[in-house]
Structures are given as C-alpha cells and as structure tokens.
Amino acid sequence: EAKNDVIAAWTAAQKVAKLKEKADELVSQLQGGKTFDEVAKGVNQQVMPAWDLTRSGQNQPVPPAVVNAVFATPLKSFGTALAANGTDRLVFHVEDNVIPELDPKAPATEALSKQLASGIGQDLMAEYVKKVEDQLGVVINQTNADRVVGTGSL
C-alpha cells in the first residue's frame, strides 16, 4: 500500500522540479530578449496580464504565492512562482510599481495609527516600569503575576 503512495509522491515531486526547471528556462529566454508572446507560444500557453495587484488584496487574478513573489521581484524583472494547484508554475514580469497616496482619513490608516500608538505607549510604559524596578531593586515573580491577571495557569 505504501509503495503506491511513495511512487505518487515521488512522481509529484519530480513534476514540480521539472516545471521549475522549465519556468527558469523561460525566464532566461525572456531575459535574453524574447517577448512574452514568443515564449508563451513556444509552450502552447497564453499571456494573461494581471494589473493592480496589491499585497493584501482579495480576489486577485493570481494566487497569493504569486503576489508575494511579484512584490519580492525588482521592477522590470522576471520571476516565477507556484500556481494555485501547487504544481504548475507561473512566469511573470514586473512592469510597473505604483505606490498609492496615503490617505490619513481612510479607516485602515486610522486603525493602523491607533494600533501603532497603542503599541508604542505599551512599549514605553514597559521600559519605564522596568527602569523603576531596576532602580528600586524590585523583583516580580512573573508566573504569579500572570496568575493574578488571568493570563497564566492556576
């Protein structure tokens, strides 16, 4: 029984490796000056543009792994990433990079601002308390303190 599973896993791994090799070869062709249309035609595929990708956007035309790879690829460069099925690969070209204007009144911006302010305040308070503890020679048993405030186990 396990033999069939091992063979299937090995076959799938070999397919992924071969597709990565092929995708890297296609990227090399693109870097060498071939157009996307030429390269796609050579492997019986079509070129599908994907504009307006965002780092955290929903319902994008490419899987999250591709979006991450796109944002990790320098402008005017080519790259490759796993497709949604986890085996196939997509080849892409980063043609443009648009940084949106900051809208300080946007709900997401205001929420992030509040979150950052709260975190900074907590960090400053923790540093202040630590300094006072050190100056006074106070030692706090963190396990007991956690039990008192309800974050530790009894």
Coordinates of C-alpha atoms in Angstrom, one line a residue:
E1 CA 0.0 0.0 0.0
A2 CA 2.7 2.5 1.0
K3 CA 4.6 1.8 -2.2
N4 CA 1.9 3.4 -4.4
D5 CA 1.8 6.4 -2.1
V6 CA 5.6 6.8 -2.2
I7 CA 5.6 6.5 -6.0
A8 CA 2.9 9.1 -6.3
A9 CA 4.7 11.5 -4.0
W10 CA 8.0 11.0 -5.9
T11 CA 6.3 11.5 -9.2
A12 CA 4.6 14.7 -8.0
A13 CA 8.0 16.0 -6.6
Q14 CA 9.7 15.2 -10.0
K15 CA 6.9 17.1 -11.8
V16 CA 7.3 20.1 -9.6
A17 CA 11.1 20.1 -10.1
K18 CA 10.8 19.7 -13.9
L19 CA 8.3 22.5 -14.1
K20 CA 10.6 24.8 -12.0
E21 CA 13.4 24.0 -14.4
K22 CA 11.2 24.8 -17.4
A23 CA 10.0 28.0 -15.8
D24 CA 13.5 29.1 -15.0
E25 CA 14.4 28.3 -18.7
L26 CA 11.5 30.5 -19.9
V27 CA 12.7 33.3 -17.6
S28 CA 16.2 33.0 -19.1
Q29 CA 14.6 33.3 -22.6
L30 CA 12.7 36.4 -21.5
Q31 CA 15.9 37.9 -20.1
G32 CA 17.6 37.2 -23.3
G33 CA 15.2 39.4 -25.2
K34 CA 12.3 37.1 -26.3
T35 CA 8.9 38.5 -25.9
F36 CA 6.3 37.0 -23.6
D37 CA 4.1 36.1 -26.6
E38 CA 7.0 34.3 -28.3
V39 CA 7.8 32.3 -25.1
A40 CA 4.2 31.5 -24.4
K41 CA 3.6 30.3 -27.9
G42 CA 6.6 28.0 -27.6
V43 CA 5.0 26.2 -24.7
N44 CA 1.4 26.4 -26.0
Q45 CA 0.3 28.8 -23.4
Q46 CA -1.3 32.3 -23.4
V47 CA -0.2 35.6 -21.9
M48 CA -2.6 36.8 -19.2
P49 CA -2.0 40.3 -17.8
A50 CA -2.6 40.8 -14.1
W51 CA -2.8 44.5 -13.3
D52 CA -3.5 46.3 -10.0
L53 CA -2.1 43.6 -7.7
T54 CA -2.0 44.6 -4.0
R55 CA -0.1 43.0 -1.2
S56 CA -3.2 42.2 0.9
G57 CA -5.9 42.4 -1.7
Q58 CA -8.7 39.9 -2.1
N59 CA -10.0 38.2 -5.3
Q60 CA -6.9 38.9 -7.3
P61 CA -6.3 37.2 -10.7
V62 CA -3.3 35.3 -9.4
P63 CA -2.7 33.2 -6.2
P64 CA -1.2 34.7 -3.1
A65 CA 2.2 32.9 -3.7
V66 CA 2.5 34.7 -7.0
V67 CA 1.5 38.1 -5.5
N68 CA 4.2 37.6 -2.8
A69 CA 6.8 36.7 -5.5
V70 CA 5.8 39.7 -7.6
F71 CA 6.3 42.1 -4.7
A72 CA 9.7 40.5 -4.0
T73 CA 10.8 40.9 -7.6
P74 CA 12.6 44.1 -8.7
L75 CA 10.9 46.4 -11.1
K76 CA 11.4 45.5 -14.8
S77 CA 12.5 41.9 -13.8
F78 CA 11.1 38.5 -14.5
G79 CA 10.2 35.8 -12.0
T80 CA 8.3 32.6 -11.4
A81 CA 6.1 31.2 -8.7
L82 CA 3.9 28.2 -7.9
A83 CA 0.4 28.3 -9.3
A84 CA -2.7 27.8 -7.1
N85 CA -2.6 24.0 -7.7
G86 CA 0.8 23.7 -6.0
T87 CA 2.5 22.0 -9.0
D88 CA 2.3 24.3 -12.0
R89 CA 4.3 27.5 -12.3
L90 CA 3.5 31.0 -13.5
V91 CA 6.1 33.2 -15.1
F92 CA 5.7 36.9 -14.7
H93 CA 7.2 40.3 -15.4
V94 CA 7.0 43.2 -13.1
E95 CA 6.4 46.1 -15.4
D96 CA 5.2 48.8 -13.1
N97 CA 5.2 49.7 -9.4
V98 CA 2.6 52.2 -8.1
I99 CA 2.8 53.4 -4.5
P100 CA -0.7 54.6 -3.6
E101 CA -1.1 58.0 -2.0
L102 CA -1.5 58.0 1.8
D103 CA -5.0 59.0 2.9
P104 CA -4.7 59.9 6.6
K105 CA -8.5 59.9 6.9
A106 CA -9.0 56.4 5.5
P107 CA -10.4 53.9 8.0
A108 CA -7.5 51.5 7.5
T109 CA -5.0 54.3 8.1
E110 CA -6.7 55.5 11.2
A111 CA -6.9 51.9 12.6
L112 CA -3.2 51.4 11.9
S113 CA -2.4 54.7 13.5
K114 CA -4.3 53.8 16.7
Q115 CA -2.6 50.3 16.8
L116 CA 0.8 51.8 16.4
A117 CA 0.2 54.5 19.1
S118 CA -1.1 51.8 21.5
G119 CA 1.9 49.6 20.9
I120 CA 4.4 52.5 21.3
G121 CA 2.6 53.5 24.5
Q122 CA 2.8 50.0 25.9
D123 CA 6.4 49.7 25.0
L124 CA 7.3 53.0 26.7
M125 CA 5.4 52.0 29.8
A126 CA 7.1 48.7 30.0
E127 CA 10.5 50.3 29.6
Y128 CA 9.6 52.8 32.3
V129 CA 8.4 50.2 34.7
K130 CA 11.5 48.1 34.1
K131 CA 13.8 51.0 34.8
V132 CA 11.9 51.8 38.1
E133 CA 12.0 48.2 39.1
D134 CA 15.8 48.1 38.5
Q135 CA 16.4 51.3 40.4
L136 CA 14.3 50.1 43.4
G137 CA 15.6 46.5 43.3
V138 CA 12.1 45.1 42.8
V139 CA 11.8 41.5 41.6
I140 CA 8.4 40.4 40.2
N141 CA 7.5 36.7 40.0
Q142 CA 6.1 36.7 36.5
T143 CA 4.3 33.4 37.0
N144 CA 2.4 34.6 40.0
A145 CA 1.7 38.0 38.3
D146 CA 0.3 36.1 35.3
R147 CA -2.0 34.1 37.6
V148 CA -3.3 37.2 39.2
V149 CA -4.2 39.0 36.0
G150 CA -5.7 35.8 34.5
T151 CA -3.1 35.1 31.7
G152 CA -1.3 32.2 33.5
S153 CA -2.4 28.8 34.6
L154 CA -3.5 28.1 38.1

